[in-house]
Structure formats: C-alpha cells, structure tokens
Coordinates of C-alpha atoms (C1' of nucleotides) in Angstrom, one line a residue:
Chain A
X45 CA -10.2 19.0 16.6
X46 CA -6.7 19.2 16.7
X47 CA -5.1 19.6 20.5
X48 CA -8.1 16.3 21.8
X49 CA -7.1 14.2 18.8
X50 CA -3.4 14.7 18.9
X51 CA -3.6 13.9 22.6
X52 CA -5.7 10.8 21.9
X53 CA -3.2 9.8 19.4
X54 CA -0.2 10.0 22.1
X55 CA -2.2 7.9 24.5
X56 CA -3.8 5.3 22.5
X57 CA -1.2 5.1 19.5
X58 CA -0.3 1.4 18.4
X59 CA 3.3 0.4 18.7
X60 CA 4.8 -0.8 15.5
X61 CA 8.2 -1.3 14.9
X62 CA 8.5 1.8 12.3
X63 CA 7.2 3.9 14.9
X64 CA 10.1 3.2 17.2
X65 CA 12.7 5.7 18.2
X66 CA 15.9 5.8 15.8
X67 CA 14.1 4.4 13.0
X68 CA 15.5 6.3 10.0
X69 CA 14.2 7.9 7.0
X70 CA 15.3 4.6 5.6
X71 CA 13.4 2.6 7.7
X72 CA 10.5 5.1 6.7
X73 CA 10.1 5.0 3.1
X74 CA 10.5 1.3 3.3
X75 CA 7.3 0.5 5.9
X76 CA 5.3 3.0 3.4
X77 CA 5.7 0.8 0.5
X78 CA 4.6 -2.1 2.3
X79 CA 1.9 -0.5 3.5
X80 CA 0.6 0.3 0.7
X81 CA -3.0 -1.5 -0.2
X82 CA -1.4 -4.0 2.4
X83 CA -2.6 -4.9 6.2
X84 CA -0.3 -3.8 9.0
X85 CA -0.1 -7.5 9.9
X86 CA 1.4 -8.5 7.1
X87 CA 4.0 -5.7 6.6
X88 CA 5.4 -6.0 10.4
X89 CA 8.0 -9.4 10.1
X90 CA 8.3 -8.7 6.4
X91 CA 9.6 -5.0 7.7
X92 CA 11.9 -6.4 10.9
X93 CA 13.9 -9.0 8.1
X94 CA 14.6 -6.2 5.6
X95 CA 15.8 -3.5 7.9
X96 CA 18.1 -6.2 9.7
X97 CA 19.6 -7.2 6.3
X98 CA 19.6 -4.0 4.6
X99 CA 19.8 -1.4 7.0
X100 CA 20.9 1.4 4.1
X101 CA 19.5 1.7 0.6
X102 CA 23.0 1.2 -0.6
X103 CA 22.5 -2.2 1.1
X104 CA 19.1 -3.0 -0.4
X105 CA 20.7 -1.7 -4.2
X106 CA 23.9 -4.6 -3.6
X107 CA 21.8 -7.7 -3.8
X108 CA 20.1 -8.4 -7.3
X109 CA 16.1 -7.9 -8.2
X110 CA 15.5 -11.7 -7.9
X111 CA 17.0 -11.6 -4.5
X112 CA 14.4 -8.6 -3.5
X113 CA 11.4 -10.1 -4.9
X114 CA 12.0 -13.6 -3.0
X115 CA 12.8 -11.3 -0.1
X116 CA 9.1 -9.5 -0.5
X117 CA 7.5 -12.7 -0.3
X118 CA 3.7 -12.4 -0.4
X119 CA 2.9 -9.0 0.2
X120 CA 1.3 -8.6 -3.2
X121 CA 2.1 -6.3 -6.2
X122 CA 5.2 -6.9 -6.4
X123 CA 6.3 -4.2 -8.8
X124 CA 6.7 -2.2 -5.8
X125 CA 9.5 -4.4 -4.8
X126 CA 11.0 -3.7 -8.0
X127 CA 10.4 0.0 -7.5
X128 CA 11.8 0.2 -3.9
X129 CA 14.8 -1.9 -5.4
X130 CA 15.5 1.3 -8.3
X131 CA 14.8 3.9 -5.7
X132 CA 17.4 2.9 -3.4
X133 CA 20.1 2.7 -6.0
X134 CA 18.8 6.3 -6.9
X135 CA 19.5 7.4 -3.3
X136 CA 22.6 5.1 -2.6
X137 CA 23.8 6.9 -6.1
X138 CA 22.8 10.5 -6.4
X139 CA 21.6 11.5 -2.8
X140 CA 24.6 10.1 -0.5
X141 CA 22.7 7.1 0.5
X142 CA 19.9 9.3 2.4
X143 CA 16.8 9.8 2.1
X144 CA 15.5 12.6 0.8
X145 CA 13.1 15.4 2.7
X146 CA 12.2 17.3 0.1
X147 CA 8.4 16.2 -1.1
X148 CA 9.7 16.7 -5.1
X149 CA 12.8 15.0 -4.6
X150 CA 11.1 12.1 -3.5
X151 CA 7.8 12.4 -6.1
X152 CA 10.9 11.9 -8.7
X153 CA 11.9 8.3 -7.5
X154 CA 10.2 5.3 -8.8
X155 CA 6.9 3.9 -6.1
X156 CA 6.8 7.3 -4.8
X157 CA 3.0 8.9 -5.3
X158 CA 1.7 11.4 -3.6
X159 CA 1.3 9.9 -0.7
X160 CA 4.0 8.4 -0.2
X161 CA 6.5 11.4 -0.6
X162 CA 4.3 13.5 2.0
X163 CA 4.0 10.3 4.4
X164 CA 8.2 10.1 4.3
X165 CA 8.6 14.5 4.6
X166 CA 5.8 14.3 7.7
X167 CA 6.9 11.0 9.4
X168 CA 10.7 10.7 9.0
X169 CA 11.7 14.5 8.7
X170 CA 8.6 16.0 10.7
X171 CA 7.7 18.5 7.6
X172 CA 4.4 20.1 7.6
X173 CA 2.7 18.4 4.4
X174 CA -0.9 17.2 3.9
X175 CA -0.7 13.6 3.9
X176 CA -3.8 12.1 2.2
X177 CA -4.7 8.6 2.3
X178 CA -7.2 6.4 2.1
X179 CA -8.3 6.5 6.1
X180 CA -7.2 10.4 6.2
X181 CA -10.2 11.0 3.0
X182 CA -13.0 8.8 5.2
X183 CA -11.9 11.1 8.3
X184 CA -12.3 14.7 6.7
X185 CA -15.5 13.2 4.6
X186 CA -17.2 12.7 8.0
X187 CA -15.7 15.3 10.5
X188 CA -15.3 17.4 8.1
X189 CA -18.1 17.2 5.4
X190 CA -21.1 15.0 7.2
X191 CA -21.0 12.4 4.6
X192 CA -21.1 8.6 5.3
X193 CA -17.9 8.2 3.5
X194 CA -15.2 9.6 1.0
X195 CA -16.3 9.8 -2.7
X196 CA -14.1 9.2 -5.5
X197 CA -10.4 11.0 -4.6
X198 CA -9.6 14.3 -6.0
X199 CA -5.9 15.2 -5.1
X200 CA -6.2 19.3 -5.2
X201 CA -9.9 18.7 -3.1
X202 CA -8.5 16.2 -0.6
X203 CA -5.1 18.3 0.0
X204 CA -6.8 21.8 0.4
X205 CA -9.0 20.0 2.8
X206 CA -6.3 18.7 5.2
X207 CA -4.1 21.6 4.8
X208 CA -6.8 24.1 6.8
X209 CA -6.5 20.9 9.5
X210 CA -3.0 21.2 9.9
X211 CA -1.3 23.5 13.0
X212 CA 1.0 25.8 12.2
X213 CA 4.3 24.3 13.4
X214 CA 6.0 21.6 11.8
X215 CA 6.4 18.8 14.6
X216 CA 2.8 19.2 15.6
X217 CA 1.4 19.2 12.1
X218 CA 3.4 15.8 11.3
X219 CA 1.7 14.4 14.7
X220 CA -1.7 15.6 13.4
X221 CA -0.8 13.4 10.1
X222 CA -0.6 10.7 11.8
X223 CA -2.9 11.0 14.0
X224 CA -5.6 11.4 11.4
X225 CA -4.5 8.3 9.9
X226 CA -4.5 6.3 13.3
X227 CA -8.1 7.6 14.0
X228 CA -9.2 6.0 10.4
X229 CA -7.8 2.9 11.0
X230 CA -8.8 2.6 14.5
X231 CA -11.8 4.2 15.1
X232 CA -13.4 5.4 12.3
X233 CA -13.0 2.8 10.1
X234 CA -15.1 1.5 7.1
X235 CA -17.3 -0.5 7.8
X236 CA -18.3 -0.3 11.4
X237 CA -16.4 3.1 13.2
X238 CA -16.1 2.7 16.8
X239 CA -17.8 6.8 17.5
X240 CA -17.6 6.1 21.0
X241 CA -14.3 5.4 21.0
X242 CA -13.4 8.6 19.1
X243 CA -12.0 11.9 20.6
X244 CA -13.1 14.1 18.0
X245 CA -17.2 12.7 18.3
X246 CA -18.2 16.2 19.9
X247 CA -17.1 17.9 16.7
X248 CA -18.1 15.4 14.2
X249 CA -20.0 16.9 11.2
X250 CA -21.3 13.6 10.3
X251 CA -22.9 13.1 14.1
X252 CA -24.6 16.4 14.1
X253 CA -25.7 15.4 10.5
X254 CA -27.5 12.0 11.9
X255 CA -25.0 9.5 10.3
X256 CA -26.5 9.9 7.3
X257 CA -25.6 6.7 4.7
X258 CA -22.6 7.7 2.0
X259 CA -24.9 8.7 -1.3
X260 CA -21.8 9.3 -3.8
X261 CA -20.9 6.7 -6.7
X262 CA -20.5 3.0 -5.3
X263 CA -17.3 2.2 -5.5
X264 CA -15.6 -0.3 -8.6
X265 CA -15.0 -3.8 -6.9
X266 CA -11.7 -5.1 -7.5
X267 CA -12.2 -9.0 -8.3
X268 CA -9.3 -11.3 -7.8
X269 CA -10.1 -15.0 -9.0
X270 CA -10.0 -15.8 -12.5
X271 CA -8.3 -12.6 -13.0
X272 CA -4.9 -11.6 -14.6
X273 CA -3.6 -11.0 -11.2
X274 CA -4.4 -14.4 -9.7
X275 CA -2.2 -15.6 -12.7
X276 CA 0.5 -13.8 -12.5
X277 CA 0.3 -14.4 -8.5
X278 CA 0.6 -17.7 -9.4
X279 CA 3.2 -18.0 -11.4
X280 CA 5.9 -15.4 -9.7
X281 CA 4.7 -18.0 -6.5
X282 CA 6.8 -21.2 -8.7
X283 CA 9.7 -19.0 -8.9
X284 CA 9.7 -17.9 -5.1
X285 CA 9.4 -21.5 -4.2
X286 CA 12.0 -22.6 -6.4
X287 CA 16.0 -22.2 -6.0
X288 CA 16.9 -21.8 -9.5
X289 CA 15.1 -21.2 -12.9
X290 CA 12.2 -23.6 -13.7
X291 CA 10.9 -25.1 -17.0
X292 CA 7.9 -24.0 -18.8
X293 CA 6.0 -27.1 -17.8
X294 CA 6.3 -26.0 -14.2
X295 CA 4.4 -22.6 -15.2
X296 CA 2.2 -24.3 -17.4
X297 CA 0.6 -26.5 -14.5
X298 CA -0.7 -24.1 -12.7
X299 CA -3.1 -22.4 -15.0
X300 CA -5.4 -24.4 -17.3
X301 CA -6.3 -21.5 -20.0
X302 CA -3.5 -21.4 -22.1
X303 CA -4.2 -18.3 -23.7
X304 CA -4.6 -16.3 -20.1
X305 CA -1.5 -18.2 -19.3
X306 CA 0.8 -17.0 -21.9
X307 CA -0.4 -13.5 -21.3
X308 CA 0.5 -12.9 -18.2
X309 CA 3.3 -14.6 -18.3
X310 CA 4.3 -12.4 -21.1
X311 CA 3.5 -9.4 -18.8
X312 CA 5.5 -10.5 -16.0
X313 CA 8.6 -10.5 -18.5
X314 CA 7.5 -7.3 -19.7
X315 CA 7.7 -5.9 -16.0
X316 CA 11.1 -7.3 -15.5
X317 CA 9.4 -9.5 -12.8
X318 CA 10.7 -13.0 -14.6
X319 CA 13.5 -13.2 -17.0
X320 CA 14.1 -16.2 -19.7
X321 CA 17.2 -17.9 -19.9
X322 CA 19.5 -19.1 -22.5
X323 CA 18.3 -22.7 -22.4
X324 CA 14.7 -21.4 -22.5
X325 CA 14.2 -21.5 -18.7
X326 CA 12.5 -19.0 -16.5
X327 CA 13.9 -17.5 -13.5
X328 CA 13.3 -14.2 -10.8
X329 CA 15.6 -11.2 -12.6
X330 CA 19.5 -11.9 -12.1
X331 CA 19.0 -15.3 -10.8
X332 CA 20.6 -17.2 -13.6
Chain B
dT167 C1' -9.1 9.0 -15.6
dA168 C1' -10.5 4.6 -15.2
dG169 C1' -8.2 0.2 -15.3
dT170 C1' -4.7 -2.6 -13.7
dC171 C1' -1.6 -4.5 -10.4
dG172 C1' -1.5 -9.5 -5.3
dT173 C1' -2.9 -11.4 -1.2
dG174 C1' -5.3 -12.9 2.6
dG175 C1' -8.3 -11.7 6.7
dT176 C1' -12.9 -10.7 8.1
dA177 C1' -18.1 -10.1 8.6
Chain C
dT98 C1' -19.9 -17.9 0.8
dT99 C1' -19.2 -13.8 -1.3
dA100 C1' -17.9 -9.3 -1.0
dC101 C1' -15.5 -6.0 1.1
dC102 C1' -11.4 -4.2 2.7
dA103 C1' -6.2 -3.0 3.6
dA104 C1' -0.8 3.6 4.9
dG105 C1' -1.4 3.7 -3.7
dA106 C1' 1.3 4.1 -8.0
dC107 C1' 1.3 4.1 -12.7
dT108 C1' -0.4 4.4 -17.4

DNA sequence: TAGTCGTGGTA
DNA sequence: TTACCAAGACT
C-alpha cells in the first residue's frame, strides 16, 4: 500500500495550520494535546492564539496554571492543560527549552502517552516510529485484517502491526504515519468510509473479505449528562467566566444534587484545577 | 485493565 | 432525540 497511499496523502492532504512549514517541535507537541479525543475544528483557533502568545515552552511555563486553563477554554479535559503547562516547564528547565526527539524522553513528561511521544518523534523530527491511534487501528483492522473495525487496543498487537507497514527510511516512514492517520479520518472513517475515495481499495483485506460487519466486543459508551464530568464541566465553566475568585453560592447554583456537587468539586481541588482561598473563595490555580 | 476525565457536532 | 464519535492519558 505504501508508495499509492503516500502519494494520495501529498495530493489530497488537508491544510492545517500545524502542518505548515516552520512549525516547530513546539508547535507540535502542543496541536497533539489538543487533539486528543478532540475534533480538528475545535483545536484550530484555540492552536493559532497559543502559539502567537507562547511561541516557546519557556513562554507557556511564565504565565500561571489559572492563566492556562482560561487560555484552553472549552476543549474539554482540562487536565491536559494542566499537563501541557508542567511539561513545558520540564523542557524550558531540563531540555534547553526544546523539544525532545527521543520517544522515552518525551514518554517521561506529564500528557505524554504513547501516542503522543511517537506522533511528536514522527511529525516534528521525521523518526521512524509506529504511531498508533485511534483512526491508524480502524485502518490496519480493515486493510490489514478484513474486519469491520478495530477491537479493543492492544499496544504490543497494534505497534508490531504498523511497524511491518512502515518503509525503511526515516522521512518516508513519518509521511506513511501520517498518511495512515489522514486516510482514517478522511476516508475510512467510522461510521460511513468513503472506499471509493480511498487509494489503498485494490488492496483492502476487508473489500476482498465482502465488508463483513465488526463481530468483536461492542464498545463501552461514554455517557456525559448527569455524569461527574458534566459537573465538574460546569463548575470550572463559573471560574472561566469569571475575573476573580467566586463564592460558593455561585458553584452551588449550578448543580442541584448537593452531594454530586460537593464531590466533584472536591475532585477538581484535588486535581489542582480550582484552588480555595483565604476568605473561603474559589478561584482557577494562582489566580488569587 | 477497566473506569474516569469535557465538550459539542452529527446522523 | 439519542447515540455515537473525535490525533489518549492516567490510575
């Protein structure tokens, strides 16, 4: 598959800002933890604001964590702006204010998975490194395997079958990575995969094998309302609309069980994602 | 390892 | 409308 889906990835590639020429390693690692569980759509502006403000890690590590979750607005989980916030005052400190290349160097700072650390080695530094995600494990479950779609992820399994996928240089391999990636959220997408789109459909395991339905364990679905989340969405949503720290009543209107209330907003302290005051206020970390 | 962690668009 | 889905990490 690889020379007709590299070459299909050059032509029909979408242009996003973190795909631009002289975007650095920086630049990078800071699109991949947006992306993460999150829509291209609603990384983009989000992206453009914090590489015009903090164009260095040492930039993003200046400003305080209250500052950097405001900043990450509503992209949801916003631990990982917490994490991104540590991880760039780990690189503006021990690694000269760049980057690392090295796949275990970056596994070793905070928000970097798996994924993550091969997306930055493969895309910023061009290194030869499966890079498994999501739309890469629904790719190589139908190409590959025949199957409808990927079962339950198994991180020795998914890597081994990428790695054989990989050409043997460095620059093409890290264009293969990202081409597999653009293919499963193009073109062979979820729900509805647009196989006459895609320039790998003459070698498609799943084609030859009749499109036959995924048969592995359904997958768990992720409820939202009523759930922890929504609360803690909720209240983090007072303090991002407010200047300075808020009263308890303020949190206290917006969820009825008091009991579910309390929790979470317990657990957001716990996560350093709200901080108490003196006077018994709440505010974002640092901002009081 | 299965559960938890936000948010909003789409079919 | 409800349910699924979106470049995962962490415990």
């Amino acid at each position: 598959m690889d020379d007709a889906l590299i070459l299909w990835y050059t032509k029909n590639k979408r242009s996003l800002p973190w795909r631009e020429p002289g975007v650095t390693a920086w630049g990078v690692l800071v699109s991949e933890i947006m992306l993460q569980q999150t829509p291209v759509a609603r990384v983009e502006p989000i992206w453009l604001e914090w590489m015009a403000r903090w164009p260095v890690p040492s930039g993003l590590a200046a400003v305080s964590q209250g500052e950097v979750v405001r900043a990450w607005g509503k992209l949801g989980y916003p631990r990982r702006a917490l994490r991104l916030h540590a991880a760039a005052a780990e690189i503006a400190a021990h690694h000269n204010d760049i980057v690392p290349s090295d796949v275990d160097t970056l596994l070793a700072l905070p928000g970097i998975g798996d994924y993550t650390a091969r997306a930055v080695a493969a895309f910023a530094y061009s290194r030869r490194v499966p890079v498994v995600d999501t739309n890469v494990r629904r790719v190589v479950a139908r190409a590959v395997h025949g199957a409808g779609d990927a079962g339950p992820a198994s991180n020795a399994r998914d890597m081994a079958d990428v790695e054989v996928l990989l050409p043997a240089a460095d620059a093409e391999a890290a264009l293969m990575s990202i081409a597999l990636m653009e293919l499963g959220a193009m073109v062979c997408t979820a729900r509805t995969p647009r196989c006459v789109d895609c320039p790998i459909f003459g070698s498609c395991a799943w084609q030859k094998a009749g499109r036959p339905e995924y048969t592995g364990p359904a997958k768990p679905v992720q409820r939202f309302a009523g759930t922890d989340r929504q609360v803690r969405g909720l209240l983090l949503d007072v303090l991002r609309d407010t200047d300075g720290p808020v009263t308890r009543a303020r949190l206290d209107a917006v969820w009825a069980d008091s009991g579910q209330r309390d929790r979470c907003l317990d657990s957001l302290l716990v996560d350093g994602l709200l901080e108490q005051t003196d006077a018994g206020l709440f505010a974002l970390p640092g901002e009081h």
